[in-house]
mmCIF file of C-alpha atoms in Angstrom:
data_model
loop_
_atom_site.group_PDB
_atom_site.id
_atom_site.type_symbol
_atom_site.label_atom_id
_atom_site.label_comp_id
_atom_site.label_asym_id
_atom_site.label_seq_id
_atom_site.Cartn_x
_atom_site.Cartn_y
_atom_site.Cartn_z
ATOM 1 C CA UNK H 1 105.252 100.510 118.873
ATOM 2 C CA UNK H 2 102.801 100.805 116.051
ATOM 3 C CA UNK H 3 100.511 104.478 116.537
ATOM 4 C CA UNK H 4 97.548 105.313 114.318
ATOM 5 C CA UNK H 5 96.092 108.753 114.633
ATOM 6 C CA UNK H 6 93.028 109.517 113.134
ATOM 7 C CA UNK H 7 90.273 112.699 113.691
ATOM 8 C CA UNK H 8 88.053 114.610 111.955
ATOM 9 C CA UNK H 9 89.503 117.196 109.366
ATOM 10 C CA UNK H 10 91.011 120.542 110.485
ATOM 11 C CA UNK H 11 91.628 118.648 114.189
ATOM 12 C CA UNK H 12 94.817 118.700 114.770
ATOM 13 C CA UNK H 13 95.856 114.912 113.597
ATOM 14 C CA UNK H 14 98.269 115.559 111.251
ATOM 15 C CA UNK H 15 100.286 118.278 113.263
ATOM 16 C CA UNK H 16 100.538 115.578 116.122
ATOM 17 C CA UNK H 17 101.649 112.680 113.947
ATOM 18 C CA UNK H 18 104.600 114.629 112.754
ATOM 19 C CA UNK H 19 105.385 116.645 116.027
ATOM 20 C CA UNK H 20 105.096 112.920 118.036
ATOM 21 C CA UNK H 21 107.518 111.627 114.834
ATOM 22 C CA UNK H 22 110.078 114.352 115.326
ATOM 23 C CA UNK H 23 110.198 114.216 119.081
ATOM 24 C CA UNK H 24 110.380 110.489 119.334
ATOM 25 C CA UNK H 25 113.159 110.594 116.671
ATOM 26 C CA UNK H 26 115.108 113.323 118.805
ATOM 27 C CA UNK H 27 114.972 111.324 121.901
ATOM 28 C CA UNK H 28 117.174 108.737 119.346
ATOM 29 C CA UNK H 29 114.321 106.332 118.400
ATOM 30 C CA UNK H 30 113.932 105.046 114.915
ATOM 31 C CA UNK H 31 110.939 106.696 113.842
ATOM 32 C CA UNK H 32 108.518 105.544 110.383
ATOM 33 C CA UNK H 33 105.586 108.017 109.438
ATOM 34 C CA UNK H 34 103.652 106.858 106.861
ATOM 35 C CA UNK H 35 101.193 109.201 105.627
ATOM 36 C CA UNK H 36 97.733 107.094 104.913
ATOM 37 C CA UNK H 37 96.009 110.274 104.161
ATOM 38 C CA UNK H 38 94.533 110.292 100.221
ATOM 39 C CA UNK H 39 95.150 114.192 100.545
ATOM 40 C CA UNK H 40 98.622 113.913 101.454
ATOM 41 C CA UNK H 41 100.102 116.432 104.064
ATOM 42 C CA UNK H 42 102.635 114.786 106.288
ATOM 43 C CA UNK H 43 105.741 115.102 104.752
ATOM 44 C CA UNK H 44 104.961 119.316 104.601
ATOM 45 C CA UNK H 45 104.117 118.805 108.286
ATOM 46 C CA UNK H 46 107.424 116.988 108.884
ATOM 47 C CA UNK H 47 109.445 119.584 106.736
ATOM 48 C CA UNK H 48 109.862 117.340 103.311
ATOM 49 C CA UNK H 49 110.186 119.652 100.160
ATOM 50 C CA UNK H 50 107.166 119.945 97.698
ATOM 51 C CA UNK H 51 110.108 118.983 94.994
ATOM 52 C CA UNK H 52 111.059 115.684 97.198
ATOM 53 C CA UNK H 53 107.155 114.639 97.750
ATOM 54 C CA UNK H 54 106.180 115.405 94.217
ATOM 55 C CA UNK H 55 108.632 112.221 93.362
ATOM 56 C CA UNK H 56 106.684 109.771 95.472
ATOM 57 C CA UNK H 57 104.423 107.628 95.030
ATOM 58 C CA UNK H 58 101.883 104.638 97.327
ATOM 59 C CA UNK H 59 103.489 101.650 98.427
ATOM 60 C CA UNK H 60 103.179 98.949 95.736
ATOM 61 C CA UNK H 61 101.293 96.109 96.452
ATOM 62 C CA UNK H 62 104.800 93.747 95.883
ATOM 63 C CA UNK H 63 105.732 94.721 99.205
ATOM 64 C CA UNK H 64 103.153 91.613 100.174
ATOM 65 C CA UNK H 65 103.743 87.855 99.624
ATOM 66 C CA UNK H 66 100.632 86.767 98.444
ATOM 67 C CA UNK H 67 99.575 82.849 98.245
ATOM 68 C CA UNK H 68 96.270 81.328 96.736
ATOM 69 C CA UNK H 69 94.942 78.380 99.111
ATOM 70 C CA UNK H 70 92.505 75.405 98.277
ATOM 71 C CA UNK H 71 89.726 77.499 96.916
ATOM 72 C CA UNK H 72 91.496 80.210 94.869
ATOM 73 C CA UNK H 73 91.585 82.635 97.622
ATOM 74 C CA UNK H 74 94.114 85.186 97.714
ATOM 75 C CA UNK H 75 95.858 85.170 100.950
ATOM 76 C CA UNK H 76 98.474 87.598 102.609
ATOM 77 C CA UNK H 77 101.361 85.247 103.964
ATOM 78 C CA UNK H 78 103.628 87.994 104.845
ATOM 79 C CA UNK H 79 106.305 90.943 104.153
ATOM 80 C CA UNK H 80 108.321 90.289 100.860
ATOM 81 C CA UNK H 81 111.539 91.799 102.521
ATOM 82 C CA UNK H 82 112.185 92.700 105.824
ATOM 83 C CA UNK H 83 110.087 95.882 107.043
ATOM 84 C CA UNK H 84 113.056 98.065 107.464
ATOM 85 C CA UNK H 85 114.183 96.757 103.816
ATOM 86 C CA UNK H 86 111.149 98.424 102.358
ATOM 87 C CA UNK H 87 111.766 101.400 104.244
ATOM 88 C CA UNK H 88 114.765 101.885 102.886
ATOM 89 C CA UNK H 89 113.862 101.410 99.411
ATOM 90 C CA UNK H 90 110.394 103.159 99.758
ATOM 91 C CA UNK H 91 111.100 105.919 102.464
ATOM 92 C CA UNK H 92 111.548 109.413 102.386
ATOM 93 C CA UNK H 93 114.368 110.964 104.648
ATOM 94 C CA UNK H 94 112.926 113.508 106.660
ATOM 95 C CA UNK H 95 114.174 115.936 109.215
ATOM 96 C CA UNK H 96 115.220 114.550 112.474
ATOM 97 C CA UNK H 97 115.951 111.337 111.160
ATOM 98 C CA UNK H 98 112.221 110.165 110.377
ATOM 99 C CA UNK H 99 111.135 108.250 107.937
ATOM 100 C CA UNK H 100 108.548 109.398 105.725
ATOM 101 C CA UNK H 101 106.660 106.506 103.568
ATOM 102 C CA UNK H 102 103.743 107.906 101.253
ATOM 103 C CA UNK H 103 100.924 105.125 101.406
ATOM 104 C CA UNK H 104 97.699 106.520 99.871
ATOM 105 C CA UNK H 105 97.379 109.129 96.979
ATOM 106 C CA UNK H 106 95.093 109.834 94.355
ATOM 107 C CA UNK H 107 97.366 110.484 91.342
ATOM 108 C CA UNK H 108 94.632 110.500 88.774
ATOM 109 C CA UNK H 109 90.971 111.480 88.532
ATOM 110 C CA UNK H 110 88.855 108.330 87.973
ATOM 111 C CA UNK H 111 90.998 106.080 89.033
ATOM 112 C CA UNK H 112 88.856 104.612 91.229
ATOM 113 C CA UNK H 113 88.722 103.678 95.208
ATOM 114 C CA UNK H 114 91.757 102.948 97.490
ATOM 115 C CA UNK H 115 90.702 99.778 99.117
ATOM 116 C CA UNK H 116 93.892 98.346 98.192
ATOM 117 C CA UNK H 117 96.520 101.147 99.453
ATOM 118 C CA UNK H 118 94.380 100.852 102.310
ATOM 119 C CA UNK H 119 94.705 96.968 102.868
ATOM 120 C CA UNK H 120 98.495 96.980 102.203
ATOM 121 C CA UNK H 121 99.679 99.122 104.774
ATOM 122 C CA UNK H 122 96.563 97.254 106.961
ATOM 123 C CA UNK H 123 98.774 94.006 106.213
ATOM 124 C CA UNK H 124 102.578 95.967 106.528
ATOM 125 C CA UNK H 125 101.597 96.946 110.197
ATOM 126 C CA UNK H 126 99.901 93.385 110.565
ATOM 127 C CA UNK H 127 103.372 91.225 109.352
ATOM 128 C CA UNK H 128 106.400 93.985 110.084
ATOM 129 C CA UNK H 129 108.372 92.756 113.042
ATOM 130 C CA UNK H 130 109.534 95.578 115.288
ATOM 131 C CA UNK H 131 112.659 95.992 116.607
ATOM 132 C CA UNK H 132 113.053 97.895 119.886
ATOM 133 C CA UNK H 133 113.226 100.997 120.217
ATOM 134 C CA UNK H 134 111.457 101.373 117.133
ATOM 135 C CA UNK H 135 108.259 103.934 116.319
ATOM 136 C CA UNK H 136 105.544 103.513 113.621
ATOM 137 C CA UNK H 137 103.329 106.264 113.565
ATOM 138 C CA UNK H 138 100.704 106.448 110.910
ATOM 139 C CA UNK H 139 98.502 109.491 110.382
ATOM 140 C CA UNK H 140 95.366 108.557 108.858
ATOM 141 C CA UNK H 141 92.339 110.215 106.542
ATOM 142 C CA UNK H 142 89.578 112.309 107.937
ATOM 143 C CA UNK H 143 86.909 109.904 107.563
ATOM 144 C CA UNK H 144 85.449 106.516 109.359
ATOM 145 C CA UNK H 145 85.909 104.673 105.740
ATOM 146 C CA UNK H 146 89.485 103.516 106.939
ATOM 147 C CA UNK H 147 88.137 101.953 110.041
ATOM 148 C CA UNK H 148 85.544 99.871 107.854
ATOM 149 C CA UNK H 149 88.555 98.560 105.834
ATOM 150 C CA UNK H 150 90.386 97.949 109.585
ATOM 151 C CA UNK H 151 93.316 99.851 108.157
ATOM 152 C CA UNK H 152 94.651 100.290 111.886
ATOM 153 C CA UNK H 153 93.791 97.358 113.144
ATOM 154 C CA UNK H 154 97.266 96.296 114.282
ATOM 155 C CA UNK H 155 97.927 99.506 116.148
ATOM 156 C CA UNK H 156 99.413 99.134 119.385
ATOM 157 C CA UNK H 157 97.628 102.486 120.049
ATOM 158 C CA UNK H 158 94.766 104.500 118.542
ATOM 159 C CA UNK H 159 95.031 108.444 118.758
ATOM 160 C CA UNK H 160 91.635 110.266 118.203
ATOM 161 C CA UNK H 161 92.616 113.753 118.032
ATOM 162 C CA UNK H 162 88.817 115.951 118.778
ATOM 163 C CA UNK H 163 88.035 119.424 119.789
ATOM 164 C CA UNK H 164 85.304 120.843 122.104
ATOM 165 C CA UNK H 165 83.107 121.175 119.240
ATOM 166 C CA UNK H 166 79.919 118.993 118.346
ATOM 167 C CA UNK H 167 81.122 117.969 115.110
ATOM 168 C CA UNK H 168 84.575 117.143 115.940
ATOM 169 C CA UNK H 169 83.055 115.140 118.762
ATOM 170 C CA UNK H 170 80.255 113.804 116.816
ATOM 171 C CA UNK H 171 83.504 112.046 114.765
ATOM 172 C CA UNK H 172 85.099 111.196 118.020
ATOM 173 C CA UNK H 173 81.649 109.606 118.998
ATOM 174 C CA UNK H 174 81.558 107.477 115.978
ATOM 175 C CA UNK H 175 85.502 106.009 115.654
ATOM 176 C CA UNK H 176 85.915 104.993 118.975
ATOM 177 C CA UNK H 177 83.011 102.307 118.748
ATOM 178 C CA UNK H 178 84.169 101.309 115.096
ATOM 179 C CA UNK H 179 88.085 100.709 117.214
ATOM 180 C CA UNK H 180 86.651 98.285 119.173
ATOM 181 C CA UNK H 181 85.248 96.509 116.687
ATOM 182 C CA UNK H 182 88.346 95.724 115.094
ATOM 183 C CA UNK H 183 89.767 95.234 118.370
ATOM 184 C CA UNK H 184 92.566 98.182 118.322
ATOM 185 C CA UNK H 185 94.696 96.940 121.530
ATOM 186 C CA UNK H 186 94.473 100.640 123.273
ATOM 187 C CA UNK H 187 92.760 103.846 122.658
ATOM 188 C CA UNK H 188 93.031 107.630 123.688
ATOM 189 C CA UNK H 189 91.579 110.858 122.978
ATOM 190 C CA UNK H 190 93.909 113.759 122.306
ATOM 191 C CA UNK H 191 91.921 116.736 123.213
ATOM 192 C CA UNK H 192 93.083 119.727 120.847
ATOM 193 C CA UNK H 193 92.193 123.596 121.150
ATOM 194 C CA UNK H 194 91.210 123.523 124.858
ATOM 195 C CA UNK H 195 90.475 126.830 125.935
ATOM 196 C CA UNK H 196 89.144 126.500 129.553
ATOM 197 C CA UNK H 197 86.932 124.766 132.078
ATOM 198 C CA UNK H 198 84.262 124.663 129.299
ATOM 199 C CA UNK H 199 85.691 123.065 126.942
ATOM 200 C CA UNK H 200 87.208 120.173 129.131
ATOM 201 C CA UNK H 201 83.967 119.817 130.003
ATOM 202 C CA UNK H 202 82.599 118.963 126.563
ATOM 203 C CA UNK H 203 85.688 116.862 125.721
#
């Protein structure tokens, strides 16, 4: 099962994605967290030394087999090695037996956007074949940008992590729409800092 969890900043999103990681991984799942976040926090969330992260780097772009058709269009045709091949080369051990793969990270100022870290995890979670028992949980920026780009559009299930306040729902208000549009196959909200009656009510 392939999880994206996304929210606005300072919601809780990132603290799930490795808590659900560890957990699923206890219960003796195979568990991949891939960290799509440009300001990278996961693997600190998932207990990865600074020394250990420091050493990483995105996903390269070879991970894709890409094909020009009739017209000179780039196409994606698929995975260059099996997904769990890439993992190994790629991933970071973590604790519990997770997975950690670093996807998005700004490594140098002015180097421009990060359409295309974006669109090659997109494509990984689009052409991976799972294998049961198997998690994919990927913990996504603060921001709508990623949904424009469809980044988790083949998510077996969108997390929207909000909290009873207007801005956090205000975000809430604004992804959910953008999931459909990209046709995410289920969708939840995680409500986060609940404090009573109130605040169930504004959720």
């Amino acid at each position: 099962m392939r999880i994206a969890i996304v929210g606005k900043g300072g919601s809780g999103k990132t603290t799930l994605a490795a808590t659900l990681s560890r957990l699923l991984a206890r219960r003796g799942f195979s568990v991949v967290a891939i960290d799509g976040d440009p300001n990278p926090n996961l693997g600190m969330a998932l207990g990865v030394t600074s020394q250990v992260l420091a050493a990483q780097h995105s996903l390269p772009r070879s991970i894709l087999v890409e094909r020009a058709d009739a017209s000179g269009e780039t196409q994606i045709v698929g995975l260059a090695e099996p997904f769990q091949a890439i993992t190994a080369e790629h991933g970071v051990p973590a604790p519990d037996g997770v997975t950690l793969l670093m996807n998005v990270q700004i490594e140098h100022g002015g180097g421009g956007c990060l359409c295309g870290e974006h669109i090659t995890v997109r494509d990984m979670l689009g052409y991976m074949v799972e294998q049961e028992g198997q998690f994919t949980i990927l913990d996504m920026e603060a921001s709508v940008e990623h949904m424009g780009r469809g980044t988790p559009r083949y998510a077996d299930v969108l997390l929207i992590v909000t909290e009873p306040y207007y801005r956090s729902l205000e975000t809430t208000g604004r992804l959910a729409p953008l999931a459909r549009d990209i046709e995410v196959k289920q969708m939840y909200v995680v409500a986060n800092k609940v404090r009573g009656a109130r605040d169930e009510e504004a959720i």
